[in-house]
Structures are given as structure tokens and as C-alpha cells.
């Protein structure tokens, strides 16, 4: 099982929009960074991820799940080097976890969200996943 974090600007694609996509989920399109693309290529069905509102909010607001493996990005206009996965919303974090709180916690000093701020799709360790779920008020986080 892998754990990930997806960044999205809420005015472009918000957590509410992700939830509205329903059980089918939606493609995580538009990623044009090789490392982020490679992270998506490494994902497996059922991997969990955090949905992070970037620019506006700066907080983790929900948990997602990979529901389709890496495939050509439909927004890449036929350029075969760009892939995406499909994700669906699993649950809200009862209490959003802010970037400020993450940066203040020494348990996250090596977390990609702290060390690689600009990376739009990034790995999360199991310990980071569980700690953020705890901070966000999830006693029994989805795995």
C-alpha cells in the first residue's frame, strides 16, 4: 500500500468537486512534472492519498483512493509522455491539517510537503499518513 499527496488549487479543482465526482472518481490531469508523473506511474489500485488545497487554504482536507492505474493524460493533447491516475474521494478529514501545523511538527521535517513544496503529486510515508490522520481527527483512518 502506498500513500500520496495531491495538490490542487481549490478555484480550479476543489475537494467538494472531487467528492462530487462520486465513486467513479476522476482523472488527476494536467501534471507536467516528470517526478510527479513518475509518482503516479508507481501508484497501485487502492493506494490512499491526501487532498491538499494549495495557494488558497494551504491544508489537507480529505483522503482519496487510486481507482485507475496510470494511463495517458487526456489533457496532454496526444503527447505520450504525460500520464495520470484516476482518484476518488474516500472521506473528509474532520479537522483540516494546515501546512503551518505540519511545518511546526518535527515528525514531518522530512515530509515531501515540507522539503519539496512545489511538487504537485508526492509520496507520503505510512508514519506521516497516520500522524496527519490523527491530527485531522480520524481515529480509524482508511488503509
PDB file of N, CA, C and O in Angstrom, residues 48-103:
ATOM      1  N   UNK A  48      -3.905   5.090  -0.905  1.00  0.00           N
ATOM      2  CA  UNK A  48      -4.607   6.236  -0.327  1.00  0.00           C
ATOM      3  C   UNK A  48      -3.777   7.509  -0.519  1.00  0.00           C
ATOM      4  O   UNK A  48      -2.556   7.448  -0.667  1.00  0.00           O
ATOM      5  N   UNK A  49      -4.449   8.636  -0.519  1.00  0.00           N
ATOM      6  CA  UNK A  49      -3.750   9.901  -0.685  1.00  0.00           C
ATOM      7  C   UNK A  49      -4.474  11.024   0.018  1.00  0.00           C
ATOM      8  O   UNK A  49      -5.668  10.941   0.295  1.00  0.00           O
ATOM      9  N   UNK A  50      -3.729  12.070   0.295  1.00  0.00           N
ATOM     10  CA  UNK A  50      -4.300  13.274   0.871  1.00  0.00           C
ATOM     11  C   UNK A  50      -4.642  14.249  -0.238  1.00  0.00           C
ATOM     12  O   UNK A  50      -3.889  14.406  -1.199  1.00  0.00           O
ATOM     13  N   UNK A  51      -5.756  14.929  -0.094  1.00  0.00           N
ATOM     14  CA  UNK A  51      -6.155  16.013  -0.997  1.00  0.00           C
ATOM     15  C   UNK A  51      -5.790  17.306  -0.296  1.00  0.00           C
ATOM     16  O   UNK A  51      -6.307  17.605   0.778  1.00  0.00           O
ATOM     17  N   UNK A  52      -4.877  18.059  -0.922  1.00  0.00           N
ATOM     18  CA  UNK A  52      -4.320  19.272  -0.320  1.00  0.00           C
ATOM     19  C   UNK A  52      -4.742  20.491  -1.121  1.00  0.00           C
ATOM     20  O   UNK A  52      -4.505  20.546  -2.334  1.00  0.00           O
ATOM     21  N   UNK A  53      -5.375  21.445  -0.464  1.00  0.00           N
ATOM     22  CA  UNK A  53      -5.711  22.716  -1.108  1.00  0.00           C
ATOM     23  C   UNK A  53      -4.481  23.615  -1.078  1.00  0.00           C
ATOM     24  O   UNK A  53      -4.051  24.052  -0.016  1.00  0.00           O
ATOM     25  N   UNK A  54      -3.929  23.889  -2.250  1.00  0.00           N
ATOM     26  CA  UNK A  54      -2.747  24.746  -2.339  1.00  0.00           C
ATOM     27  C   UNK A  54      -3.169  26.174  -2.675  1.00  0.00           C
ATOM     28  O   UNK A  54      -4.287  26.417  -3.110  1.00  0.00           O
ATOM     29  N   UNK A  55      -2.265  27.095  -2.475  1.00  0.00           N
ATOM     30  CA  UNK A  55      -2.459  28.535  -2.712  1.00  0.00           C
ATOM     31  C   UNK A  55      -3.529  29.139  -1.805  1.00  0.00           C
ATOM     32  O   UNK A  55      -3.308  30.119  -1.154  1.00  0.00           O
ATOM     33  N   UNK A  56      -4.698  28.546  -1.786  1.00  0.00           N
ATOM     34  CA  UNK A  56      -5.826  29.064  -1.013  1.00  0.00           C
ATOM     35  C   UNK A  56      -6.222  27.991   0.006  1.00  0.00           C
ATOM     36  O   UNK A  56      -6.623  26.901  -0.361  1.00  0.00           O
ATOM     37  N   UNK A  57      -6.008  28.252   1.262  1.00  0.00           N
ATOM     38  CA  UNK A  57      -6.322  27.281   2.294  1.00  0.00           C
ATOM     39  C   UNK A  57      -5.072  26.656   2.884  1.00  0.00           C
ATOM     40  O   UNK A  57      -4.899  26.608   4.090  1.00  0.00           O
ATOM     41  N   UNK A  58      -4.190  26.166   2.027  1.00  0.00           N
ATOM     42  CA  UNK A  58      -2.938  25.535   2.449  1.00  0.00           C
ATOM     43  C   UNK A  58      -3.186  24.497   3.542  1.00  0.00           C
ATOM     44  O   UNK A  58      -2.632  24.572   4.633  1.00  0.00           O
ATOM     45  N   UNK A  59      -4.029  23.505   3.199  1.00  0.00           N
ATOM     46  CA  UNK A  59      -4.362  22.499   4.189  1.00  0.00           C
ATOM     47  C   UNK A  59      -4.801  21.196   3.529  1.00  0.00           C
ATOM     48  O   UNK A  59      -5.306  21.201   2.403  1.00  0.00           O
ATOM     49  N   UNK A  60      -4.586  20.099   4.253  1.00  0.00           N
ATOM     50  CA  UNK A  60      -5.063  18.788   3.833  1.00  0.00           C
ATOM     51  C   UNK A  60      -6.506  18.678   4.309  1.00  0.00           C
ATOM     52  O   UNK A  60      -6.796  18.857   5.489  1.00  0.00           O
ATOM     53  N   UNK A  61      -7.407  18.386   3.360  1.00  0.00           N
ATOM     54  CA  UNK A  61      -8.831  18.420   3.683  1.00  0.00           C
ATOM     55  C   UNK A  61      -9.537  17.079   3.534  1.00  0.00           C
ATOM     56  O   UNK A  61     -10.654  16.920   4.027  1.00  0.00           O
ATOM     57  N   UNK A  62      -8.915  16.115   2.852  1.00  0.00           N
ATOM     58  CA  UNK A  62      -9.600  14.848   2.638  1.00  0.00           C
ATOM     59  C   UNK A  62      -8.659  13.738   2.238  1.00  0.00           C
ATOM     60  O   UNK A  62      -7.465  13.956   2.006  1.00  0.00           O
ATOM     61  N   UNK A  63      -9.225  12.541   2.156  1.00  0.00           N
ATOM     62  CA  UNK A  63      -8.476  11.351   1.758  1.00  0.00           C
ATOM     63  C   UNK A  63      -9.081  10.796   0.479  1.00  0.00           C
ATOM     64  O   UNK A  63     -10.310  10.722   0.329  1.00  0.00           O
ATOM     65  N   UNK A  64      -8.184  10.412  -0.424  1.00  0.00           N
ATOM     66  CA  UNK A  64      -8.570   9.861  -1.719  1.00  0.00           C
ATOM     67  C   UNK A  64      -8.054   8.430  -1.845  1.00  0.00           C
ATOM     68  O   UNK A  64      -7.289   7.954  -1.009  1.00  0.00           O
ATOM     69  N   UNK A  65      -8.469   7.802  -2.948  1.00  0.00           N
ATOM     70  CA  UNK A  65      -8.022   6.450  -3.238  1.00  0.00           C
ATOM     71  C   UNK A  65      -7.802   6.328  -4.746  1.00  0.00           C
ATOM     72  O   UNK A  65      -8.609   6.833  -5.530  1.00  0.00           O
ATOM     73  N   UNK A  66      -6.723   5.673  -5.140  1.00  0.00           N
ATOM     74  CA  UNK A  66      -6.469   5.421  -6.559  1.00  0.00           C
ATOM     75  C   UNK A  66      -7.476   4.383  -7.040  1.00  0.00           C
ATOM     76  O   UNK A  66      -7.595   3.304  -6.462  1.00  0.00           O
ATOM     77  N   UNK A  67      -8.218   4.730  -8.101  1.00  0.00           N
ATOM     78  CA  UNK A  67      -9.222   3.809  -8.636  1.00  0.00           C
ATOM     79  C   UNK A  67      -8.942   3.398 -10.082  1.00  0.00           C
ATOM     80  O   UNK A  67      -9.656   2.558 -10.626  1.00  0.00           O
ATOM     81  N   UNK A  68      -7.914   3.962 -10.713  1.00  0.00           N
ATOM     82  CA  UNK A  68      -7.465   3.515 -12.042  1.00  0.00           C
ATOM     83  C   UNK A  68      -5.970   3.776 -12.139  1.00  0.00           C
ATOM     84  O   UNK A  68      -5.490   4.843 -11.753  1.00  0.00           O
ATOM     85  N   UNK A  69      -5.260   2.788 -12.635  1.00  0.00           N
ATOM     86  CA  UNK A  69      -3.808   2.886 -12.763  1.00  0.00           C
ATOM     87  C   UNK A  69      -3.400   3.936 -13.785  1.00  0.00           C
ATOM     88  O   UNK A  69      -4.220   4.412 -14.579  1.00  0.00           O
ATOM     89  N   UNK A  70      -2.126   4.247 -13.779  1.00  0.00           N
ATOM     90  CA  UNK A  70      -1.553   5.233 -14.692  1.00  0.00           C
ATOM     91  C   UNK A  70      -1.947   4.932 -16.135  1.00  0.00           C
ATOM     92  O   UNK A  70      -1.871   3.792 -16.593  1.00  0.00           O
ATOM     93  N   UNK A  71      -2.356   5.981 -16.828  1.00  0.00           N
ATOM     94  CA  UNK A  71      -2.769   5.886 -18.233  1.00  0.00           C
ATOM     95  C   UNK A  71      -2.511   7.238 -18.875  1.00  0.00           C
ATOM     96  O   UNK A  71      -2.252   8.231 -18.180  1.00  0.00           O
ATOM     97  N   UNK A  72      -2.574   7.336 -20.223  1.00  0.00           N
ATOM     98  CA  UNK A  72      -2.329   8.624 -20.871  1.00  0.00           C
ATOM     99  C   UNK A  72      -3.271   9.723 -20.354  1.00  0.00           C
ATOM    100  O   UNK A  72      -4.468   9.494 -20.189  1.00  0.00           O
ATOM    101  N   UNK A  73      -2.709  10.880 -20.092  1.00  0.00           N
ATOM    102  CA  UNK A  73      -3.457  12.042 -19.615  1.00  0.00           C
ATOM    103  C   UNK A  73      -4.287  12.596 -20.772  1.00  0.00           C
ATOM    104  O   UNK A  73      -3.735  12.990 -21.799  1.00  0.00           O
ATOM    105  N   UNK A  74      -5.591  12.649 -20.595  1.00  0.00           N
ATOM    106  CA  UNK A  74      -6.476  13.106 -21.670  1.00  0.00           C
ATOM    107  C   UNK A  74      -6.291  14.583 -22.008  1.00  0.00           C
ATOM    108  O   UNK A  74      -6.741  15.037 -23.060  1.00  0.00           O
ATOM    109  N   UNK A  75      -5.615  15.336 -21.142  1.00  0.00           N
ATOM    110  CA  UNK A  75      -5.394  16.761 -21.416  1.00  0.00           C
ATOM    111  C   UNK A  75      -4.030  17.024 -22.054  1.00  0.00           C
ATOM    112  O   UNK A  75      -3.679  18.178 -22.279  1.00  0.00           O
ATOM    113  N   UNK A  76      -3.284  15.973 -22.349  1.00  0.00           N
ATOM    114  CA  UNK A  76      -1.918  16.138 -22.863  1.00  0.00           C
ATOM    115  C   UNK A  76      -1.864  16.289 -24.382  1.00  0.00           C
ATOM    116  O   UNK A  76      -0.779  16.292 -24.965  1.00  0.00           O
ATOM    117  N   UNK A  77      -3.017  16.409 -25.021  1.00  0.00           N
ATOM    118  CA  UNK A  77      -3.098  16.655 -26.460  1.00  0.00           C
ATOM    119  C   UNK A  77      -2.230  15.697 -27.266  1.00  0.00           C
ATOM    120  O   UNK A  77      -1.475  16.094 -28.148  1.00  0.00           O
ATOM    121  N   UNK A  78      -2.337  14.418 -26.928  1.00  0.00           N
ATOM    122  CA  UNK A  78      -1.630  13.386 -27.688  1.00  0.00           C
ATOM    123  C   UNK A  78      -0.165  13.219 -27.354  1.00  0.00           C
ATOM    124  O   UNK A  78       0.517  12.405 -27.964  1.00  0.00           O
ATOM    125  N   UNK A  79       0.359  13.967 -26.409  1.00  0.00           N
ATOM    126  CA  UNK A  79       1.763  13.825 -26.008  1.00  0.00           C
ATOM    127  C   UNK A  79       1.875  12.601 -25.103  1.00  0.00           C
ATOM    128  O   UNK A  79       1.384  12.618 -23.972  1.00  0.00           O
ATOM    129  N   UNK A  80       2.516  11.531 -25.570  1.00  0.00           N
ATOM    130  CA  UNK A  80       2.516  10.268 -24.821  1.00  0.00           C
ATOM    131  C   UNK A  80       3.372  10.262 -23.557  1.00  0.00           C
ATOM    132  O   UNK A  80       3.324   9.296 -22.801  1.00  0.00           O
ATOM    133  N   UNK A  81       4.119  11.308 -23.310  1.00  0.00           N
ATOM    134  CA  UNK A  81       4.981  11.269 -22.123  1.00  0.00           C
ATOM    135  C   UNK A  81       4.256  11.631 -20.831  1.00  0.00           C
ATOM    136  O   UNK A  81       4.802  11.474 -19.750  1.00  0.00           O
ATOM    137  N   UNK A  82       2.994  12.107 -20.923  1.00  0.00           N
ATOM    138  CA  UNK A  82       2.268  12.521 -19.722  1.00  0.00           C
ATOM    139  C   UNK A  82       1.155  11.544 -19.386  1.00  0.00           C
ATOM    140  O   UNK A  82       0.276  11.270 -20.196  1.00  0.00           O
ATOM    141  N   UNK A  83       1.215  11.035 -18.165  1.00  0.00           N
ATOM    142  CA  UNK A  83       0.233  10.089 -17.660  1.00  0.00           C
ATOM    143  C   UNK A  83      -0.520  10.697 -16.484  1.00  0.00           C
ATOM    144  O   UNK A  83      -0.124  11.726 -15.941  1.00  0.00           O
ATOM    145  N   UNK A  84      -1.576  10.009 -16.088  1.00  0.00           N
ATOM    146  CA  UNK A  84      -2.312  10.367 -14.877  1.00  0.00           C
ATOM    147  C   UNK A  84      -2.930   9.102 -14.301  1.00  0.00           C
ATOM    148  O   UNK A  84      -2.936   8.053 -14.937  1.00  0.00           O
ATOM    149  N   UNK A  85      -3.428   9.203 -13.102  1.00  0.00           N
ATOM    150  CA  UNK A  85      -4.221   8.146 -12.487  1.00  0.00           C
ATOM    151  C   UNK A  85      -5.619   8.703 -12.267  1.00  0.00           C
ATOM    152  O   UNK A  85      -5.844   9.904 -12.409  1.00  0.00           O
ATOM    153  N   UNK A  86      -6.545   7.836 -11.925  1.00  0.00           N
ATOM    154  CA  UNK A  86      -7.867   8.275 -11.510  1.00  0.00           C
ATOM    155  C   UNK A  86      -7.940   8.101 -10.003  1.00  0.00           C
ATOM    156  O   UNK A  86      -7.466   7.087  -9.466  1.00  0.00           O
ATOM    157  N   UNK A  87      -8.539   9.095  -9.340  1.00  0.00           N
ATOM    158  CA  UNK A  87      -8.720   9.009  -7.890  1.00  0.00           C
ATOM    159  C   UNK A  87     -10.173   9.326  -7.544  1.00  0.00           C
ATOM    160  O   UNK A  87     -10.867  10.002  -8.301  1.00  0.00           O
ATOM    161  N   UNK A  88     -10.595   8.800  -6.401  1.00  0.00           N
ATOM    162  CA  UNK A  88     -11.930   9.109  -5.886  1.00  0.00           C
ATOM    163  C   UNK A  88     -11.805   9.541  -4.435  1.00  0.00           C
ATOM    164  O   UNK A  88     -10.860   9.157  -3.741  1.00  0.00           O
ATOM    165  N   UNK A  89     -12.762  10.324  -4.002  1.00  0.00           N
ATOM    166  CA  UNK A  89     -12.807  10.772  -2.603  1.00  0.00           C
ATOM    167  C   UNK A  89     -13.213   9.598  -1.722  1.00  0.00           C
ATOM    168  O   UNK A  89     -14.092   8.815  -2.083  1.00  0.00           O
ATOM    169  N   UNK A  90     -12.552   9.486  -0.569  1.00  0.00           N
ATOM    170  CA  UNK A  90     -12.886   8.450   0.412  1.00  0.00           C
ATOM    171  C   UNK A  90     -13.588   9.070   1.612  1.00  0.00           C
ATOM    172  O   UNK A  90     -14.668   8.642   2.000  1.00  0.00           O
ATOM    173  N   UNK A  91     -12.970  10.097   2.205  1.00  0.00           N
ATOM    174  CA  UNK A  91     -13.591  10.746   3.356  1.00  0.00           C
ATOM    175  C   UNK A  91     -12.960  12.111   3.612  1.00  0.00           C
ATOM    176  O   UNK A  91     -11.840  12.377   3.190  1.00  0.00           O
ATOM    177  N   UNK A  92     -13.711  12.949   4.293  1.00  0.00           N
ATOM    178  CA  UNK A  92     -13.196  14.238   4.750  1.00  0.00           C
ATOM    179  C   UNK A  92     -12.265  14.007   5.931  1.00  0.00           C
ATOM    180  O   UNK A  92     -12.433  13.035   6.677  1.00  0.00           O
ATOM    181  N   UNK A  93     -11.328  14.910   6.130  1.00  0.00           N
ATOM    182  CA  UNK A  93     -10.650  14.989   7.416  1.00  0.00           C
ATOM    183  C   UNK A  93     -11.574  15.817   8.308  1.00  0.00           C
ATOM    184  O   UNK A  93     -11.932  16.940   7.931  1.00  0.00           O
ATOM    185  N   UNK A  94     -11.985  15.307   9.459  1.00  0.00           N
ATOM    186  CA  UNK A  94     -12.875  16.080  10.325  1.00  0.00           C
ATOM    187  C   UNK A  94     -12.316  17.459  10.670  1.00  0.00           C
ATOM    188  O   UNK A  94     -13.059  18.428  10.763  1.00  0.00           O
ATOM    189  N   UNK A  95     -10.997  17.528  10.799  1.00  0.00           N
ATOM    190  CA  UNK A  95     -10.330  18.804  11.070  1.00  0.00           C
ATOM    191  C   UNK A  95      -9.202  18.948  10.038  1.00  0.00           C
ATOM    192  O   UNK A  95      -8.238  18.186  10.069  1.00  0.00           O
ATOM    193  N   UNK A  96      -9.314  19.889   9.092  1.00  0.00           N
ATOM    194  CA  UNK A  96      -8.225  20.061   8.128  1.00  0.00           C
ATOM    195  C   UNK A  96      -6.886  20.284   8.836  1.00  0.00           C
ATOM    196  O   UNK A  96      -6.838  20.911   9.900  1.00  0.00           O
ATOM    197  N   UNK A  97      -5.826  19.756   8.234  1.00  0.00           N
ATOM    198  CA  UNK A  97      -4.487  19.896   8.803  1.00  0.00           C
ATOM    199  C   UNK A  97      -3.730  20.909   7.947  1.00  0.00           C
ATOM    200  O   UNK A  97      -3.501  20.688   6.758  1.00  0.00           O
ATOM    201  N   UNK A  98      -3.350  22.018   8.578  1.00  0.00           N
ATOM    202  CA  UNK A  98      -2.732  23.123   7.841  1.00  0.00           C
ATOM    203  C   UNK A  98      -1.236  22.888   7.597  1.00  0.00           C
ATOM    204  O   UNK A  98      -0.571  22.171   8.360  1.00  0.00           O
ATOM    205  N   UNK A  99      -0.742  23.526   6.561  1.00  0.00           N
ATOM    206  CA  UNK A  99       0.690  23.495   6.274  1.00  0.00           C
ATOM    207  C   UNK A  99       1.466  24.064   7.453  1.00  0.00           C
ATOM    208  O   UNK A  99       2.526  23.544   7.811  1.00  0.00           O
ATOM    209  N   UNK A 100       0.933  25.088   8.079  1.00  0.00           N
ATOM    210  CA  UNK A 100       1.585  25.691   9.245  1.00  0.00           C
ATOM    211  C   UNK A 100       1.769  24.655  10.355  1.00  0.00           C
ATOM    212  O   UNK A 100       2.842  24.559  10.951  1.00  0.00           O
ATOM    213  N   UNK A 101       0.733  23.864  10.622  1.00  0.00           N
ATOM    214  CA  UNK A 101       0.824  22.826  11.651  1.00  0.00           C
ATOM    215  C   UNK A 101       1.807  21.727  11.252  1.00  0.00           C
ATOM    216  O   UNK A 101       2.526  21.196  12.096  1.00  0.00           O
ATOM    217  N   UNK A 102       1.827  21.388   9.992  1.00  0.00           N
ATOM    218  CA  UNK A 102       2.755  20.358   9.504  1.00  0.00           C
ATOM    219  C   UNK A 102       4.196  20.838   9.659  1.00  0.00           C
ATOM    220  O   UNK A 102       5.052  20.114  10.170  1.00  0.00           O
ATOM    221  N   UNK A 103       4.457  22.070   9.255  1.00  0.00           N
ATOM    222  CA  UNK A 103       5.821  22.606   9.360  1.00  0.00           C
ATOM    223  C   UNK A 103       6.268  22.754  10.812  1.00  0.00           C
ATOM    224  O   UNK A 103       7.462  22.681  11.103  1.00  0.00           O
TER     225      UNK A 103
END
